[in-house]
Amino acid sequence: MLDRLFRILGLILVAHCGTSYGQSMPNPDDTTCIMTLLKQGEAVETSQPATALTNYQKAHTFSRKVNYTKGYFESMRLLAYQLNNMGRHDEARKIAWAAVQKAKKDTSKRYLALSYFAVANTALFMGRYQEAIPNYQQAVLYMRQIGNLKNVAVVNQNLGFIFRKQKMYDKALEYYGKALALDSTRTKETADRRSIASDYFSIGVVYSDLEKPQLALAYYQKAKRWVDPKTDLDFMINLYNNIGFEHGLAQRYDSALYYRREALRVSRLVGNNRHELHLLMTMAETYSQMNQYAKAKKLLDESYALARKTNASLTEFQNIYHEYALATDGLGQYEAAVQWLDKYIIATDSLNNQQTKSLLQDYEVKLKQAEARQQLAQKQRSIDQLQEQQQRQRLWLVIAALITLGMIGALVFAYLYIRQRQRTADQAVLAAVRERELAVVQSELQGQQKERLRISKEMHDDLGASLTAIGLLSEVVKTRMGAATTPEVEKISSISAEMVTAMNEIIWSLNTRNDSLNGLMAYTRSYASEFIENTALTLRTEVGDLPREISMRGADRRNVFLTVKEALNNVVKHAQATQVTLRMLPAAHQLRIEVCDNGCGFTPNDKTSLRNGLGNMQNRMAESGGDCEILPSPRGTCVKITYPYPAATVQNVPQNV
């Protein structure tokens, strides 16, 4: 009964705070409603992110109106973090920088620490590591002055993560070590055991990246002593799996099997099918390495049944087929081994064909565009030559007129004539240089065409180098021409940059380290921000929380990304809109993406389908087992994309100060 009464009182306070905005100014000393809004927002931050965001915004606005400093900075911290979680990084960045300016005037070291930490966290969410690092360091300066060593450790953890991402392993170890030193200063009764375990685990991962298995194992074992095996089950799965991986590399197969069995046991407790499938496969592989093929085949039977039950990706089935072929061959079941090997080859060919086809189609489009640009450049050069001839004719007419002026005019004419001849000679030399440079460019283009044929066989081994060479040559031409740089050269430079961008997208899609939904969402969000930034459109991004880590195939990531890219491109080209909204809403079994605009809309027909590439968008999603639906209306168009997936854990960036 009392609990219900307190809830009613809380709602009354919120209502009072909300109605005060449109009516009379509330009492500056009455700040109860601000803290109530913040507490209620924190209570539903994960389950109802939109409601939490609304509460934080109300508290932030009201704090500014009544000049309540504590409420302003507390609401800023929570508001910036929630905006970042929802993908609205530009808004979070603006709010955090405004707080920095206010904190400088207030001179409170705690508020300065809060503000710089919010700015750095936003930069980390956006992938702007060079911006995040100095702001984290500035936050640490003020945190140390107020004695907040716990959050200094959090900052050091984040800095270690940034340097590891950039493969600066010495710096990563340095900051992980600083975090560990701070977390270890407290007694066992007051220590944050998970933070210490996370510090040891992070150091172990760095040593694993450095291919130092002994050191990696030592730190994993230290982490194991601090983690709670009853409550931190997800942590235990990753820890056991990493320890088993290091033992497997060292060919200590019994130890590897022990830890992978433990990881399998825990994953079954939490119902994580993705981890279970991976662990069954790695255990089967270990038994094959030990020549215990019967045990390997038994585990493969389990993994195969689980893969079919959970609709695993083609890549996972490919790995299962490969291990089946090895196990049955080891058992002397050669006919079965051949059958599994055939399935493995078919799966491999299917994956390679999909990737190669996509790569070659993109390259064909870019090459045709480059050829068209070259033809336009040649026509423009012909026009320039005609204009130069006309200028020479006008010059000789002027010279003929000057001859009639007499001896004095003749002397002046002689001087001008000699000077003009010198200019003409210089122009001739410059024209010859340009002709030679043009021949070099044409030779390079012919070389690229031959290189394209070779790339179609060897996939894209040398494509990045060739594109970079084109960019460098165009920059050399621009440098040599100086102020006389022609628009055609600028066009060649911009085209090479676009092709490098496209190649980066392909490399991103093929890189197995990016095979996660987090990677897709971050890359898509970053691309949308950069793409819309150069237009008159306003971009709103809404990103839901991931309950678990999600892994994806490279081909699926590319299909989803290219579909979103095409939808954004259609908005810019055809929608005549002022605002576009990108929503990425992961659910239990599928990812839902919406690209909606407030433009003129359209009526679907054969012409619009061709023009907007709607068929390509639907085909791409169909290849990945998903769906693409276009919903036009007079108030705008909404493209809804769905992609089904299995689920795994997510690790959030620490956010408390």
C-alpha positions as CSV (number, residue, x, y, z in Angstrom):
1,M,0.0,0.0,0.0
2,L,2.8,2.4,0.9
3,D,4.7,1.5,-2.2
4,R,1.6,2.4,-4.3
5,L,1.3,5.7,-2.5
6,F,4.9,6.7,-3.2
7,R,4.4,5.9,-6.9
8,I,1.3,8.2,-7.0
9,L,3.3,11.0,-5.2
10,G,6.1,10.6,-7.8
11,L,3.6,11.0,-10.6
12,I,2.2,14.1,-9.1
13,L,5.7,15.6,-8.8
14,V,6.4,14.8,-12.5
15,A,3.1,16.3,-13.5
16,H,3.8,19.5,-11.5
17,C,7.3,19.8,-13.1
18,G,5.9,19.3,-16.6
19,T,3.1,21.8,-16.3
20,S,5.3,24.5,-14.9
21,Y,7.0,25.0,-18.3
22,G,3.9,26.4,-20.0
23,Q,2.6,28.2,-17.0
24,S,4.3,30.3,-14.2
25,M,8.0,29.8,-13.3
26,P,8.3,27.3,-10.4
27,N,10.1,28.1,-7.2
28,P,13.9,27.9,-7.9
29,D,14.3,26.1,-4.5
30,D,11.8,23.4,-5.5
31,T,14.0,21.0,-7.4
32,T,12.4,17.8,-6.2
33,C,10.7,17.2,-9.6
34,I,14.1,17.3,-11.4
35,M,15.7,14.5,-9.3
36,T,12.4,12.5,-9.5
37,L,12.5,12.7,-13.3
38,L,16.1,11.5,-13.4
39,K,15.4,8.6,-11.0
40,Q,12.3,7.6,-13.0
41,G,14.3,7.8,-16.3
42,E,17.1,5.6,-14.9
43,A,14.5,3.0,-13.7
44,V,13.3,2.5,-17.3
45,E,16.5,3.4,-19.2
46,T,16.9,-0.2,-20.7
47,S,13.2,-1.3,-21.0
48,Q,11.7,2.0,-22.2
49,P,14.6,4.1,-23.7
50,A,12.2,6.7,-25.3
51,T,10.5,7.3,-22.0
52,A,13.8,7.7,-20.2
53,L,15.0,10.1,-22.8
54,T,11.9,12.3,-22.4
55,N,12.4,12.4,-18.6
56,Y,16.1,13.4,-19.0
57,Q,15.2,16.1,-21.5
58,K,12.5,17.6,-19.2
59,A,14.9,17.6,-16.3
60,H,17.7,19.2,-18.4
61,T,15.4,22.0,-19.7
62,F,13.9,22.7,-16.2
63,S,17.3,22.8,-14.6
64,R,18.5,25.5,-17.0
65,K,15.3,27.5,-16.4
66,V,15.7,27.5,-12.7
67,N,19.5,27.6,-12.8
68,Y,19.8,24.4,-10.7
69,T,23.5,23.5,-11.3
70,K,23.5,20.0,-9.9
71,G,20.4,19.0,-11.8
72,Y,21.8,20.5,-15.0
73,F,25.0,18.4,-14.9
74,E,23.4,15.2,-13.7
75,S,20.7,15.4,-16.4
76,M,23.4,16.3,-19.0
77,R,25.3,13.1,-18.1
78,L,22.3,10.8,-18.4
79,L,20.8,12.6,-21.4
80,A,24.1,12.5,-23.4
81,Y,24.6,8.8,-22.7
82,Q,21.0,7.9,-23.6
83,L,21.2,9.9,-26.9
84,N,24.4,8.0,-27.7
85,N,22.7,4.7,-27.1
86,M,20.0,5.7,-29.5
87,G,22.5,6.8,-32.2
88,R,21.8,10.5,-31.9
89,H,25.5,11.4,-31.4
90,D,25.4,14.9,-32.8
91,E,22.8,15.9,-30.3
92,A,24.8,14.3,-27.5
93,R,28.0,16.0,-28.6
94,K,26.3,19.5,-28.7
95,I,24.8,19.0,-25.2
96,A,28.2,17.8,-23.8
97,W,30.2,20.7,-25.2
98,A,27.6,23.2,-23.9
99,A,28.1,21.6,-20.4
100,V,31.9,22.0,-20.8
101,Q,31.5,25.7,-21.4
102,K,29.2,26.1,-18.4
103,A,31.5,24.0,-16.2
104,K,34.4,26.3,-17.0
105,K,32.4,29.3,-15.7
106,D,31.3,27.4,-12.7
107,T,34.9,26.2,-12.0
108,S,33.6,23.0,-10.2
109,K,36.1,20.2,-10.8
110,R,33.4,17.6,-10.5
111,Y,31.3,19.3,-13.1
112,L,34.3,19.7,-15.4
113,A,35.1,16.0,-15.0
114,L,31.5,15.1,-15.8
115,S,31.4,17.3,-18.9
116,Y,34.7,16.2,-20.4
117,F,33.8,12.6,-19.8
118,A,30.5,13.0,-21.6
119,V,32.3,14.6,-24.6
120,A,34.9,11.8,-24.7
121,N,32.3,9.1,-24.4
122,T,30.3,10.6,-27.3
123,A,33.5,10.7,-29.5
124,L,34.1,7.0,-28.5
125,F,30.6,6.1,-29.6
126,M,31.2,7.9,-32.9
127,G,34.5,6.2,-33.5
128,R,36.4,9.5,-33.3
129,Y,39.3,8.1,-31.2
130,Q,41.6,11.1,-31.7
131,E,38.9,13.4,-30.3
132,A,38.1,11.0,-27.4
133,I,41.7,10.6,-26.1
134,P,42.5,14.2,-25.1
135,N,39.0,14.7,-23.6
136,Y,39.3,11.5,-21.5
137,Q,42.7,12.7,-20.3
138,Q,41.2,16.1,-19.4
139,A,38.4,14.3,-17.4
140,V,41.1,12.2,-15.6
141,L,42.9,15.4,-14.5
142,Y,39.8,16.7,-12.7
143,M,38.7,13.2,-11.4
144,R,42.1,12.9,-9.7
145,Q,41.8,16.3,-8.1
146,I,38.4,15.3,-6.5
147,G,39.7,11.9,-5.6
148,N,37.3,9.9,-7.8
149,L,39.7,7.1,-8.6
150,K,37.0,4.6,-9.4
151,N,36.1,6.5,-12.5
152,V,39.7,7.2,-13.4
153,A,39.9,3.4,-13.7
154,V,36.9,3.4,-16.0
155,V,38.5,6.1,-18.2
156,N,41.7,4.1,-18.4
157,Q,39.7,1.0,-19.4
158,N,38.2,3.0,-22.3
159,L,41.6,4.4,-23.3
160,G,43.0,0.9,-23.4
161,F,40.1,-0.2,-25.6
162,I,40.8,2.7,-28.0
163,F,44.5,1.9,-28.3
164,R,43.9,-1.8,-28.8
165,K,41.4,-1.0,-31.6
166,Q,44.2,1.0,-33.2
167,K,46.7,-1.9,-32.7
168,M,48.8,0.3,-30.4
169,Y,49.3,-2.6,-28.0
170,D,52.0,-1.1,-25.8
171,K,49.7,1.9,-25.0
172,A,46.7,-0.4,-24.5
173,L,48.7,-2.5,-22.0
174,E,49.8,0.7,-20.2
175,Y,46.2,2.0,-19.7
176,Y,44.8,-1.4,-18.8
177,G,47.6,-1.7,-16.2
178,K,46.6,1.8,-14.8
179,A,43.0,0.7,-14.5
180,L,44.0,-2.5,-12.7
181,A,46.3,-0.6,-10.3
182,L,43.4,1.7,-9.4
183,D,40.9,-1.1,-9.0
184,S,43.3,-3.1,-6.9
185,T,43.9,-0.3,-4.3
186,R,40.7,-1.1,-2.5
187,T,40.3,-3.9,0.0
188,K,38.7,-7.2,-0.9
189,E,35.5,-6.2,0.9
190,T,35.1,-3.0,-1.1
191,A,36.7,-4.0,-4.3
192,D,34.7,-4.2,-7.5
193,R,35.5,-7.8,-8.4
194,R,34.0,-7.6,-11.9
195,S,36.1,-4.5,-12.7
196,I,39.3,-6.3,-11.6
197,A,38.4,-9.4,-13.6
198,S,37.7,-7.2,-16.6
199,D,41.1,-5.6,-16.3
200,Y,42.9,-8.9,-16.2
201,F,40.8,-10.3,-19.1
202,S,41.5,-7.2,-21.2
203,I,45.3,-7.5,-20.7
204,G,45.0,-11.2,-21.6
205,V,43.2,-10.3,-24.9
206,V,46.0,-7.9,-25.8
207,Y,48.7,-10.6,-25.2
208,S,46.6,-13.0,-27.3
209,D,46.6,-10.4,-30.1
210,L,50.4,-10.2,-29.7
211,E,50.6,-14.0,-30.0
212,K,52.0,-14.5,-26.5
213,P,49.9,-17.4,-25.2
214,Q,51.7,-17.9,-21.9
215,L,51.1,-14.4,-20.8
216,A,47.6,-14.4,-22.1
217,L,46.8,-17.6,-20.1
218,A,48.3,-16.2,-17.0
219,Y,46.1,-13.1,-17.1
220,Y,43.0,-15.2,-18.0
221,Q,43.6,-17.3,-14.9
222,K,43.9,-14.2,-12.8
223,A,40.6,-12.9,-14.2
224,K,39.0,-16.3,-13.3
225,R,40.0,-15.9,-9.7
226,W,38.1,-12.6,-9.5
227,V,34.9,-13.3,-11.5
228,D,31.8,-14.6,-9.8
229,P,31.0,-17.9,-11.6
230,K,27.4,-17.9,-10.3
231,T,26.3,-14.4,-11.5
232,D,28.7,-13.4,-14.3
233,L,27.8,-16.3,-16.6
234,D,28.3,-14.5,-19.9
235,F,31.8,-13.4,-18.7
236,M,32.6,-17.0,-17.8
237,I,31.6,-18.2,-21.2
238,N,34.0,-15.8,-22.9
239,L,36.8,-16.5,-20.3
240,Y,36.6,-20.3,-20.7
241,N,36.4,-20.1,-24.4
242,N,39.6,-17.8,-24.6
243,I,41.5,-20.1,-22.2
244,G,40.6,-23.1,-24.3
245,F,41.6,-21.3,-27.5
246,E,45.1,-20.6,-26.1
247,H,45.6,-24.2,-24.9
248,G,44.5,-25.4,-28.4
249,L,47.1,-23.3,-30.1
250,A,49.7,-24.8,-27.8
251,Q,48.5,-28.3,-28.7
252,R,47.5,-29.0,-25.1
253,Y,44.3,-30.7,-26.2
254,D,43.1,-32.1,-22.9
255,S,43.2,-28.7,-21.3
256,A,41.5,-27.1,-24.3
257,L,38.7,-29.7,-24.1
258,Y,38.3,-29.1,-20.4
259,Y,37.7,-25.4,-20.7
260,R,35.6,-25.7,-23.7
261,R,33.4,-28.2,-21.9
262,E,33.0,-25.7,-19.1
263,A,32.1,-23.0,-21.6
264,L,29.6,-25.3,-23.2
265,R,28.0,-26.1,-19.8
266,V,27.6,-22.4,-18.9
267,S,26.3,-21.5,-22.4
268,R,23.6,-24.2,-22.0
269,L,22.6,-22.7,-18.6
270,V,22.0,-19.3,-20.2
271,G,20.4,-20.8,-23.4
272,N,23.0,-19.3,-25.7
273,N,22.6,-21.4,-28.9
274,R,25.2,-19.4,-30.8
275,H,27.9,-20.1,-28.3
276,E,26.8,-23.7,-28.0
277,L,27.2,-24.3,-31.7
278,H,30.6,-22.6,-31.8
279,L,31.9,-24.7,-28.8
280,L,30.6,-28.0,-30.2
281,M,32.5,-27.2,-33.5
282,T,35.8,-26.3,-31.7
283,M,35.6,-29.4,-29.5
284,A,35.0,-31.6,-32.6
285,E,38.0,-30.0,-34.3
286,T,40.1,-30.6,-31.2
287,Y,39.2,-34.3,-31.1
288,S,40.1,-34.6,-34.8
289,Q,43.5,-33.1,-34.0
290,M,43.8,-35.8,-31.4
291,N,42.8,-38.5,-34.0
292,Q,39.8,-39.4,-31.9
293,Y,37.5,-39.2,-34.9
294,A,34.5,-41.1,-33.4
295,K,34.2,-38.5,-30.6
296,A,34.6,-35.7,-33.1
297,K,31.8,-37.1,-35.3
298,K,29.4,-37.4,-32.3
299,L,29.9,-33.7,-31.5
300,L,29.5,-32.9,-35.2
301,D,26.1,-34.7,-35.2
302,E,25.0,-32.5,-32.3
303,S,26.3,-29.3,-33.9
304,Y,24.7,-30.2,-37.3
305,A,21.3,-30.8,-35.6
306,L,21.6,-27.5,-33.7
307,A,22.6,-25.6,-36.8
308,R,19.6,-26.9,-38.7
309,K,17.3,-26.1,-35.8
310,T,18.6,-22.5,-35.4
311,N,18.9,-21.7,-39.1
312,A,22.6,-21.2,-38.9
313,S,24.5,-19.3,-41.6
314,L,26.0,-20.9,-44.7
315,T,29.5,-20.2,-43.3
316,E,28.7,-22.2,-40.2
317,F,27.4,-25.1,-42.3
318,Q,30.6,-24.8,-44.4
319,N,32.7,-25.3,-41.3
320,I,30.6,-28.3,-40.2
321,Y,30.9,-29.9,-43.6
322,H,34.7,-29.5,-43.5
323,E,35.0,-31.1,-40.1
324,Y,32.7,-33.9,-41.1
325,A,34.9,-34.7,-44.1
326,L,38.0,-34.8,-41.8
327,A,36.3,-37.0,-39.2
328,T,34.8,-39.5,-41.6
329,D,38.1,-39.7,-43.5
330,G,39.8,-40.5,-40.2
331,L,37.3,-43.2,-39.5
332,G,37.9,-44.8,-42.9
333,Q,34.4,-43.9,-44.1
334,Y,35.7,-42.6,-47.5
335,E,32.4,-42.6,-49.3
336,A,30.8,-40.4,-46.6
337,A,34.0,-38.3,-46.5
338,V,33.6,-37.6,-50.2
339,Q,29.9,-36.6,-49.8
340,W,30.8,-34.2,-47.0
341,L,33.6,-32.8,-49.0
342,D,31.3,-32.2,-51.9
343,K,28.9,-30.3,-49.6
344,Y,31.8,-28.2,-48.3
345,I,33.0,-27.4,-51.8
346,I,29.4,-26.4,-52.9
347,A,29.1,-24.1,-49.8
348,T,32.5,-22.6,-50.4
349,D,31.8,-21.9,-54.1
350,S,28.4,-20.4,-53.2
351,L,30.0,-18.0,-50.7
352,N,32.9,-17.1,-53.1
353,N,30.5,-16.6,-56.1
354,Q,28.3,-14.2,-54.1
355,Q,31.3,-12.1,-52.9
356,T,33.0,-12.1,-56.3
357,K,29.8,-11.2,-58.2
358,S,29.2,-8.3,-55.9
359,L,32.8,-7.1,-56.1
360,L,32.9,-7.3,-59.9
361,Q,29.6,-5.5,-60.4
362,D,30.7,-2.6,-58.3
363,Y,34.0,-2.4,-60.1
364,E,32.3,-2.5,-63.5
365,V,30.1,0.5,-62.6
366,K,33.0,2.5,-61.3
367,L,35.1,1.7,-64.3
368,K,32.4,2.8,-66.8
369,Q,32.0,6.0,-64.9
370,A,35.7,6.7,-65.1
371,E,35.7,6.0,-68.9
372,A,32.8,8.4,-69.3
373,R,34.7,11.1,-67.3
374,Q,37.7,10.6,-69.6
375,Q,35.7,11.1,-72.7
376,L,34.2,14.4,-71.3
377,A,37.7,15.5,-70.4
378,Q,38.9,14.9,-74.0
379,K,36.0,17.0,-75.4
380,Q,36.8,19.8,-73.0
381,R,40.5,19.8,-74.1
382,S,39.4,20.1,-77.8
383,I,37.3,23.2,-76.9
384,D,40.2,24.7,-75.0
385,Q,42.4,24.3,-78.1
386,L,39.9,26.1,-80.3
387,Q,39.7,28.9,-77.8
388,E,43.5,29.2,-77.8
389,Q,43.5,29.4,-81.7
390,Q,41.0,32.2,-81.6
391,Q,43.1,34.1,-79.0
392,R,46.1,33.9,-81.3
393,Q,44.1,35.3,-84.3
394,R,42.9,38.2,-82.2
395,L,46.5,38.8,-81.1
396,W,47.7,39.1,-84.7
397,L,45.0,41.6,-85.5
398,V,46.1,43.8,-82.7
399,I,49.7,43.6,-83.9
400,A,48.6,44.6,-87.4
401,A,46.8,47.7,-86.0
402,L,49.9,48.7,-84.0
403,I,52.1,48.8,-87.2
404,T,50.1,51.8,-88.5
405,L,51.1,54.0,-85.5
406,G,54.6,54.7,-86.9
407,M,58.1,54.3,-85.8
408,I,57.3,54.8,-82.1
409,G,54.5,52.4,-82.4
410,A,56.9,50.0,-84.3
411,L,59.3,50.1,-81.4
412,V,56.6,49.4,-78.9
413,F,55.2,46.7,-81.2
414,A,58.6,45.0,-81.5
415,Y,58.9,44.9,-77.7
416,L,55.4,43.5,-77.4
417,Y,55.9,41.0,-80.2
418,I,59.1,39.6,-78.7
419,R,57.3,39.3,-75.3
420,Q,54.3,37.6,-76.9
421,R,56.6,35.1,-78.7
422,Q,58.1,34.2,-75.5
423,R,54.7,33.6,-74.0
424,T,53.7,31.5,-77.0
425,A,56.8,29.4,-76.6
426,D,56.0,28.9,-72.9
427,Q,52.5,27.9,-73.8
428,A,53.8,25.4,-76.4
429,V,56.1,23.9,-73.8
430,L,53.2,23.7,-71.3
431,A,51.0,22.1,-74.0
432,A,53.6,19.5,-74.7
433,V,53.9,18.7,-71.0
434,R,50.1,18.4,-70.8
435,E,50.1,16.1,-73.8
436,R,52.8,13.9,-72.2
437,E,50.8,13.8,-68.9
438,L,47.7,13.0,-70.9
439,A,49.5,10.1,-72.5
440,V,50.6,8.9,-69.1
441,V,47.0,9.0,-67.8
442,Q,45.7,7.2,-70.9
443,S,48.4,4.6,-70.4
444,E,47.4,4.1,-66.8
445,L,43.8,3.7,-67.8
446,Q,44.7,1.0,-70.3
447,G,46.7,-0.7,-67.6
448,Q,43.7,-0.5,-65.3
449,Q,41.5,-2.2,-67.9
450,K,44.0,-5.1,-68.2
451,E,44.3,-5.2,-64.4
452,R,40.6,-5.6,-64.2
453,L,40.7,-8.8,-66.2
454,R,43.3,-10.2,-63.8
455,I,41.4,-9.0,-60.7
456,S,38.3,-10.9,-61.9
457,K,40.3,-14.1,-61.5
458,E,42.3,-13.3,-58.4
459,M,39.4,-11.4,-56.8
460,H,40.6,-8.1,-55.4
461,D,44.2,-8.6,-54.2
462,D,45.6,-5.6,-56.0
463,L,42.5,-3.4,-56.4
464,G,43.3,-1.1,-53.5
465,A,46.8,-0.4,-54.7
466,S,45.6,0.4,-58.2
467,L,43.0,2.8,-56.9
468,T,45.5,4.5,-54.6
469,A,47.9,4.9,-57.6
470,I,45.1,6.7,-59.6
471,G,44.6,9.1,-56.7
472,L,48.3,9.8,-56.2
473,L,48.7,10.4,-60.0
474,S,45.8,12.9,-59.9
475,E,47.4,14.7,-56.9
476,V,50.7,14.8,-58.7
477,V,49.0,16.4,-61.8
478,K,47.3,18.9,-59.5
479,T,50.6,19.7,-57.8
480,R,52.4,20.2,-61.1
481,M,49.7,22.4,-62.6
482,G,49.4,24.5,-59.5
483,A,46.8,27.2,-59.9
484,A,46.1,26.1,-63.4
485,T,44.5,22.9,-62.3
486,T,41.6,22.0,-64.6
487,P,38.2,20.7,-63.5
488,E,38.9,17.4,-65.2
489,V,41.8,16.7,-63.0
490,E,39.7,17.5,-60.0
491,K,37.1,15.1,-61.3
492,I,39.6,12.3,-61.7
493,S,40.8,12.9,-58.1
494,S,37.2,12.8,-56.8
495,I,36.4,9.7,-58.8
496,S,39.4,7.9,-57.4
497,A,38.4,8.9,-53.8
498,E,34.9,7.5,-54.4
499,M,36.3,4.3,-55.7
500,V,38.6,4.0,-52.7
501,T,35.5,4.5,-50.5
502,A,33.7,1.8,-52.4
503,M,36.7,-0.5,-51.9
504,N,36.7,0.2,-48.2
505,E,33.1,-0.8,-48.0
506,I,34.0,-4.1,-49.8
507,I,36.9,-4.7,-47.4
508,W,34.7,-3.9,-44.5
509,S,32.1,-6.4,-45.7
510,L,34.8,-9.2,-46.2
511,N,36.6,-8.6,-42.8
512,T,35.5,-11.3,-40.4
513,R,36.3,-9.1,-37.4
514,N,33.3,-7.0,-38.4
515,D,31.0,-10.0,-38.5
516,S,28.7,-8.6,-35.9
517,L,25.4,-6.7,-35.8
518,N,27.2,-4.0,-33.7
519,G,29.7,-3.5,-36.5
520,L,27.0,-3.2,-39.1
521,M,24.9,-0.8,-37.0
522,A,28.0,1.4,-36.2
523,Y,29.2,1.4,-39.8
524,T,25.7,2.2,-41.2
525,R,25.1,4.9,-38.6
526,S,28.6,6.5,-39.4
527,Y,28.0,6.3,-43.2
528,A,24.5,7.9,-42.9
529,S,25.9,10.8,-40.8
530,E,28.7,11.5,-43.4
531,F,26.4,11.0,-46.4
532,I,23.6,13.3,-45.2
533,E,26.0,15.9,-43.8
534,N,26.8,17.2,-47.3
535,T,23.1,17.6,-48.1
536,A,20.3,20.0,-47.1
537,L,18.6,17.2,-45.2
538,T,18.3,16.7,-41.5
539,L,19.2,13.2,-40.2
540,R,17.5,11.7,-37.2
541,T,19.0,8.4,-36.0
542,E,17.2,6.0,-33.6
543,V,19.1,2.9,-32.4
544,G,17.6,0.3,-30.1
545,D,19.5,-1.6,-27.4
546,L,21.0,-5.0,-28.2
547,P,20.3,-7.6,-25.5
548,R,23.0,-9.9,-26.8
549,E,26.0,-10.0,-29.2
550,I,24.9,-10.8,-32.7
551,S,27.2,-12.3,-35.3
552,M,26.6,-11.9,-39.1
553,R,28.0,-13.2,-42.3
554,G,30.0,-10.7,-44.4
555,A,27.7,-11.2,-47.4
556,D,24.6,-10.5,-45.2
557,R,26.2,-7.4,-43.7
558,R,27.0,-6.1,-47.2
559,N,23.4,-6.8,-48.5
560,V,21.8,-5.0,-45.5
561,F,24.3,-2.1,-45.8
562,L,23.8,-1.7,-49.6
563,T,20.0,-1.8,-49.2
564,V,20.2,1.0,-46.6
565,K,22.6,2.9,-48.7
566,E,20.3,2.7,-51.8
567,A,17.3,3.9,-49.7
568,L,19.3,6.9,-48.4
569,N,20.4,7.7,-52.0
570,N,16.8,7.6,-53.2
571,V,15.8,10.1,-50.5
572,V,18.5,12.5,-51.6
573,K,17.8,12.1,-55.3
574,H,14.0,11.8,-55.5
575,A,12.2,12.5,-52.3
576,Q,12.4,16.3,-52.2
577,A,12.4,15.9,-48.4
578,T,13.8,18.1,-45.6
579,Q,14.2,15.3,-43.0
580,V,15.1,11.6,-43.1
581,T,14.9,9.2,-40.2
582,L,17.1,6.1,-39.8
583,R,15.9,3.6,-37.3
584,M,17.8,0.4,-36.3
585,L,15.7,-1.6,-34.0
586,P,17.1,-5.1,-33.0
587,A,14.6,-7.5,-31.6
588,A,14.9,-11.0,-30.2
589,H,15.2,-12.8,-33.6
590,Q,15.5,-10.1,-36.2
591,L,16.9,-6.7,-37.0
592,R,14.4,-4.1,-38.3
593,I,15.7,-1.0,-40.1
594,E,13.5,1.9,-41.3
595,V,14.5,4.7,-43.6
596,C,11.7,7.2,-43.7
597,D,11.4,10.7,-45.2
598,N,8.9,13.5,-45.2
599,G,9.1,14.1,-49.0
600,C,6.7,14.0,-51.8
601,G,6.2,10.3,-51.9
602,F,5.5,8.3,-55.1
603,T,3.2,5.8,-56.7
604,P,5.0,2.5,-57.4
605,N,5.1,1.4,-61.0
606,D,7.6,-0.1,-63.5
607,K,9.4,3.2,-64.1
608,T,9.9,4.1,-60.4
609,S,11.0,0.5,-59.7
610,L,13.7,0.8,-62.3
611,R,14.7,4.3,-61.3
612,N,15.1,3.8,-57.6
613,G,16.6,0.3,-57.8
614,L,13.8,-1.1,-55.7
615,G,14.2,-4.5,-57.3
616,N,17.9,-4.7,-56.3
617,M,17.1,-3.8,-52.7
618,Q,14.5,-6.6,-52.5
619,N,16.8,-9.1,-54.2
620,R,19.6,-8.3,-51.8
621,M,17.5,-8.9,-48.7
622,A,16.0,-12.0,-50.2
623,E,19.5,-13.4,-50.7
624,S,20.1,-12.9,-47.0
625,G,16.8,-14.4,-46.0
626,G,15.3,-11.1,-45.1
627,D,12.7,-8.7,-46.6
628,C,12.6,-5.2,-48.0
629,E,9.2,-3.4,-48.1
630,I,8.6,0.1,-49.6
631,L,5.6,2.0,-48.1
632,P,4.8,5.1,-50.1
633,S,2.4,7.8,-49.0
634,P,1.5,11.5,-49.8
635,R,3.5,12.4,-46.6
636,G,6.7,10.6,-47.6
637,T,8.2,7.2,-48.2
638,C,9.3,4.6,-45.7
639,V,11.6,1.7,-46.5
640,K,11.3,-1.2,-44.0
641,I,14.1,-3.8,-44.0
642,T,14.1,-6.9,-41.9
643,Y,16.9,-9.4,-41.3
644,P,16.6,-12.5,-39.2
645,Y,19.6,-13.5,-37.0
646,P,20.7,-15.6,-34.0
647,A,21.6,-13.7,-30.8
648,A,24.7,-13.2,-28.5
649,T,25.8,-10.8,-25.7
650,V,26.6,-7.1,-26.0
651,Q,29.1,-5.2,-23.9
652,N,28.2,-1.5,-23.2
653,V,30.8,1.2,-22.8
654,P,31.0,2.2,-19.1
655,Q,29.2,5.4,-18.5
656,N,29.1,6.2,-14.8
657,V,31.1,9.0,-13.3
